[in-house]
PDB file of C-alpha atoms in Angstrom:
ATOM      1  CA  UNK A 106     -22.908 -46.476 -10.681  1.00  0.00           C
ATOM      2  CA  UNK A 107     -24.944 -44.501  -8.574  1.00  0.00           C
ATOM      3  CA  UNK A 108     -22.399 -44.593  -5.962  1.00  0.00           C
ATOM      4  CA  UNK A 109     -19.537 -43.035  -8.117  1.00  0.00           C
ATOM      5  CA  UNK A 110     -21.931 -40.583  -9.175  1.00  0.00           C
ATOM      6  CA  UNK A 111     -22.720 -39.460  -5.334  1.00  0.00           C
ATOM      7  CA  UNK A 112     -18.984 -39.819  -4.563  1.00  0.00           C
ATOM      8  CA  UNK A 113     -18.142 -37.701  -7.611  1.00  0.00           C
ATOM      9  CA  UNK A 114     -20.775 -34.999  -6.515  1.00  0.00           C
ATOM     10  CA  UNK A 115     -19.510 -35.290  -2.881  1.00  0.00           C
ATOM     11  CA  UNK A 116     -16.030 -34.695  -4.108  1.00  0.00           C
ATOM     12  CA  UNK A 117     -17.099 -31.898  -6.132  1.00  0.00           C
ATOM     13  CA  UNK A 118     -19.222 -30.186  -3.483  1.00  0.00           C
ATOM     14  CA  UNK A 119     -16.272 -30.222  -1.223  1.00  0.00           C
ATOM     15  CA  UNK A 120     -14.055 -28.932  -3.521  1.00  0.00           C
ATOM     16  CA  UNK A 121     -16.384 -25.972  -4.645  1.00  0.00           C
ATOM     17  CA  UNK A 122     -16.793 -25.691  -0.911  1.00  0.00           C
ATOM     18  CA  UNK A 123     -13.254 -25.108  -0.698  1.00  0.00           C
ATOM     19  CA  UNK A 124     -12.525 -22.630  -3.145  1.00  0.00           C
ATOM     20  CA  UNK A 125     -15.614 -20.486  -1.919  1.00  0.00           C
ATOM     21  CA  UNK A 126     -13.542 -20.634   1.623  1.00  0.00           C
ATOM     22  CA  UNK A 127     -10.344 -19.534  -0.278  1.00  0.00           C
ATOM     23  CA  UNK A 128     -11.745 -16.675  -1.991  1.00  0.00           C
ATOM     24  CA  UNK A 129     -13.302 -15.406   1.320  1.00  0.00           C
ATOM     25  CA  UNK A 130     -10.134 -15.942   3.039  1.00  0.00           C
ATOM     26  CA  UNK A 131      -8.730 -13.913  -0.137  1.00  0.00           C
ATOM     27  CA  UNK A 132     -10.688 -11.234   0.229  1.00  0.00           C
ATOM     28  CA  UNK A 133     -10.367 -10.922   3.930  1.00  0.00           C
ATOM     29  CA  UNK A 134      -6.672 -10.989   3.549  1.00  0.00           C
ATOM     30  CA  UNK A 135      -6.775  -8.149   0.832  1.00  0.00           C
ATOM     31  CA  UNK A 136      -8.833  -6.181   3.082  1.00  0.00           C
ATOM     32  CA  UNK A 137      -6.815  -6.175   6.050  1.00  0.00           C
ATOM     33  CA  UNK A 138      -3.587  -5.546   3.661  1.00  0.00           C
ATOM     34  CA  UNK A 139      -5.060  -2.474   2.005  1.00  0.00           C
ATOM     35  CA  UNK A 140      -6.440  -1.286   5.420  1.00  0.00           C
ATOM     36  CA  UNK A 141      -2.727  -1.856   7.036  1.00  0.00           C
ATOM     37  CA  UNK A 142      -1.211  -0.180   4.117  1.00  0.00           C
ATOM     38  CA  UNK A 143      -3.650   2.812   4.278  1.00  0.00           C
ATOM     39  CA  UNK A 144      -2.901   3.570   8.049  1.00  0.00           C
ATOM     40  CA  UNK A 145       0.747   2.873   7.099  1.00  0.00           C
ATOM     41  CA  UNK A 146       0.542   5.753   4.729  1.00  0.00           C
ATOM     42  CA  UNK A 147      -1.055   8.043   6.660  1.00  0.00           C
ATOM     43  CA  UNK A 148       1.458   7.283   9.684  1.00  0.00           C
ATOM     44  CA  UNK A 149       4.144   8.166   7.415  1.00  0.00           C
ATOM     45  CA  UNK A 150       2.478  11.424   6.209  1.00  0.00           C
ATOM     46  CA  UNK A 151       2.166  12.530   9.765  1.00  0.00           C
ATOM     47  CA  UNK A 152       5.757  11.587  10.614  1.00  0.00           C
ATOM     48  CA  UNK A 153       7.628  12.842   7.542  1.00  0.00           C
ATOM     49  CA  UNK A 154       6.932  16.870   7.903  1.00  0.00           C
ATOM     50  CA  UNK A 155       8.553  16.822  11.437  1.00  0.00           C
ATOM     51  CA  UNK A 156      11.278  14.730  10.126  1.00  0.00           C
ATOM     52  CA  UNK A 157      11.762  16.954   7.216  1.00  0.00           C
ATOM     53  CA  UNK A 158      12.103  19.816   9.526  1.00  0.00           C
ATOM     54  CA  UNK A 159      14.580  18.191  11.628  1.00  0.00           C
ATOM     55  CA  UNK A 160      16.872  17.200   8.640  1.00  0.00           C
ATOM     56  CA  UNK A 161      17.413  20.837   7.884  1.00  0.00           C
ATOM     57  CA  UNK A 162      19.714  21.103  10.633  1.00  0.00           C
ATOM     58  CA  UNK A 163      20.641  17.529  11.606  1.00  0.00           C
ATOM     59  CA  UNK A 164      22.566  14.752   9.300  1.00  0.00           C
ATOM     60  CA  UNK A 165      20.907  12.140  11.139  1.00  0.00           C
ATOM     61  CA  UNK A 166      17.705  13.210  10.705  1.00  0.00           C
ATOM     62  CA  UNK A 167      18.231  13.600   7.265  1.00  0.00           C
ATOM     63  CA  UNK A 168      19.409   9.947   6.978  1.00  0.00           C
ATOM     64  CA  UNK A 169      16.295   8.773   8.839  1.00  0.00           C
ATOM     65  CA  UNK A 170      14.264  10.815   6.563  1.00  0.00           C
ATOM     66  CA  UNK A 171      15.904   9.142   3.508  1.00  0.00           C
ATOM     67  CA  UNK A 172      15.497   5.707   5.342  1.00  0.00           C
ATOM     68  CA  UNK A 173      11.662   6.539   5.674  1.00  0.00           C
ATOM     69  CA  UNK A 174      11.087   7.657   2.034  1.00  0.00           C
ATOM     70  CA  UNK A 175      12.891   4.515   0.975  1.00  0.00           C
ATOM     71  CA  UNK A 176      10.982   2.153   3.114  1.00  0.00           C
ATOM     72  CA  UNK A 177       7.573   3.644   2.050  1.00  0.00           C
ATOM     73  CA  UNK A 178       8.567   3.390  -1.529  1.00  0.00           C
ATOM     74  CA  UNK A 179       9.270  -0.497  -0.825  1.00  0.00           C
ATOM     75  CA  UNK A 180       5.867  -0.599   1.046  1.00  0.00           C
ATOM     76  CA  UNK A 181       3.967   1.024  -2.146  1.00  0.00           C
ATOM     77  CA  UNK A 182       5.834  -1.511  -4.427  1.00  0.00           C
ATOM     78  CA  UNK A 183       4.548  -4.350  -2.426  1.00  0.00           C
ATOM     79  CA  UNK A 184       1.121  -3.111  -2.216  1.00  0.00           C
ATOM     80  CA  UNK A 185       1.229  -2.574  -5.719  1.00  0.00           C
ATOM     81  CA  UNK A 186       1.859  -6.110  -6.500  1.00  0.00           C
ATOM     82  CA  UNK A 187      -1.082  -7.719  -4.799  1.00  0.00           C
ATOM     83  CA  UNK A 188      -3.646  -9.459  -6.535  1.00  0.00           C
ATOM     84  CA  UNK A 189      -6.827  -7.874  -5.748  1.00  0.00           C
ATOM     85  CA  UNK A 190     -10.065 -10.389  -5.674  1.00  0.00           C
ATOM     86  CA  UNK A 191     -12.747  -9.355  -7.892  1.00  0.00           C
ATOM     87  CA  UNK A 192     -14.797  -6.946  -5.610  1.00  0.00           C
ATOM     88  CA  UNK A 193     -12.032  -4.729  -4.805  1.00  0.00           C
ATOM     89  CA  UNK A 194     -10.406  -4.651  -8.397  1.00  0.00           C
ATOM     90  CA  UNK A 195     -11.496  -1.001  -9.234  1.00  0.00           C
ATOM     91  CA  UNK A 196     -10.549   0.324  -5.787  1.00  0.00           C
ATOM     92  CA  UNK A 197      -7.083  -1.676  -6.263  1.00  0.00           C
ATOM     93  CA  UNK A 198      -6.732  -0.006  -9.378  1.00  0.00           C
ATOM     94  CA  UNK A 199      -7.122   3.289  -7.985  1.00  0.00           C
ATOM     95  CA  UNK A 200      -5.055   2.936  -5.123  1.00  0.00           C
ATOM     96  CA  UNK A 201      -2.265   1.615  -7.458  1.00  0.00           C
ATOM     97  CA  UNK A 202      -2.579   4.987  -9.621  1.00  0.00           C
ATOM     98  CA  UNK A 203      -2.479   7.082  -6.601  1.00  0.00           C
ATOM     99  CA  UNK A 204       0.594   4.928  -5.398  1.00  0.00           C
ATOM    100  CA  UNK A 205       2.376   5.513  -8.723  1.00  0.00           C
ATOM    101  CA  UNK A 206       1.711   9.437  -8.090  1.00  0.00           C
ATOM    102  CA  UNK A 207       2.996   9.062  -4.478  1.00  0.00           C
ATOM    103  CA  UNK A 208       6.067   7.119  -5.866  1.00  0.00           C
ATOM    104  CA  UNK A 209       6.818  10.355  -8.113  1.00  0.00           C
ATOM    105  CA  UNK A 210       6.177  12.468  -5.423  1.00  0.00           C
ATOM    106  CA  UNK A 211       8.539  10.583  -3.197  1.00  0.00           C
ATOM    107  CA  UNK A 212      11.314  10.329  -5.905  1.00  0.00           C
ATOM    108  CA  UNK A 213      11.065  14.032  -6.760  1.00  0.00           C
ATOM    109  CA  UNK A 214      11.435  15.148  -3.134  1.00  0.00           C
ATOM    110  CA  UNK A 215      14.248  12.711  -2.394  1.00  0.00           C
ATOM    111  CA  UNK A 216      15.642  14.195  -5.617  1.00  0.00           C
ATOM    112  CA  UNK A 217      15.441  17.525  -3.514  1.00  0.00           C
ATOM    113  CA  UNK A 218      17.205  16.322  -0.450  1.00  0.00           C
ATOM    114  CA  UNK A 219      20.067  15.155  -2.777  1.00  0.00           C
ATOM    115  CA  UNK A 220      20.442  18.700  -3.580  1.00  0.00           C
ATOM    116  CA  UNK A 221      20.260  19.723  -0.044  1.00  0.00           C
ATOM    117  CA  UNK A 222      16.745  20.892   0.192  1.00  0.00           C
ATOM    118  CA  UNK A 223      14.737  19.552   2.977  1.00  0.00           C
ATOM    119  CA  UNK A 224      11.801  21.702   2.598  1.00  0.00           C
ATOM    120  CA  UNK A 225       8.559  19.585   2.951  1.00  0.00           C
ATOM    121  CA  UNK A 226       6.277  22.343   2.252  1.00  0.00           C
ATOM    122  CA  UNK A 227       6.582  22.010  -1.688  1.00  0.00           C
ATOM    123  CA  UNK A 228       6.124  18.287  -1.726  1.00  0.00           C
ATOM    124  CA  UNK A 229       2.544  16.794  -2.649  1.00  0.00           C
ATOM    125  CA  UNK A 230       3.241  13.629  -0.854  1.00  0.00           C
ATOM    126  CA  UNK A 231       0.822  14.519   2.040  1.00  0.00           C
ATOM    127  CA  UNK A 232      -1.981  15.324  -0.343  1.00  0.00           C
ATOM    128  CA  UNK A 233      -1.266  12.482  -2.138  1.00  0.00           C
ATOM    129  CA  UNK A 234      -1.809  10.284   0.803  1.00  0.00           C
ATOM    130  CA  UNK A 235      -4.769  12.104   1.712  1.00  0.00           C
ATOM    131  CA  UNK A 236      -6.341  11.103  -1.457  1.00  0.00           C
ATOM    132  CA  UNK A 237      -5.523   7.509  -0.849  1.00  0.00           C
ATOM    133  CA  UNK A 238      -7.283   7.834   2.500  1.00  0.00           C
ATOM    134  CA  UNK A 239     -10.502   9.108   0.723  1.00  0.00           C
ATOM    135  CA  UNK A 240     -10.470   6.012  -1.617  1.00  0.00           C
ATOM    136  CA  UNK A 241     -11.343   3.723   1.439  1.00  0.00           C
TER     137      UNK A 241
END
């Protein structure tokens, strides 16, 4: 009887240790993913204004611009779908809300491009990404 109780305690101890390791791994994975996303968004914000300027006179640049905008929309959707660990839930919710704003900004800018207007000056994309950077 004591051996069984000891064995059960040992198994439960090992299993709870595994969940702790999993929790730490999930936290590290989320932190890495969030940092990568924010870095990607920053690089996107830095590259888009010049690309938009080129798109005004170059159809290849306009196509590249559209592809970059679509890629960022996909990246935003992927990040928003991540399940954040408990410690990062509030920050993740803030990032998702800002990402929703960023999606709206990107969609509005893509509508402008469809209408032949590539002027990036009237876009709020960079300002929204700056707010995302401030979150971390």
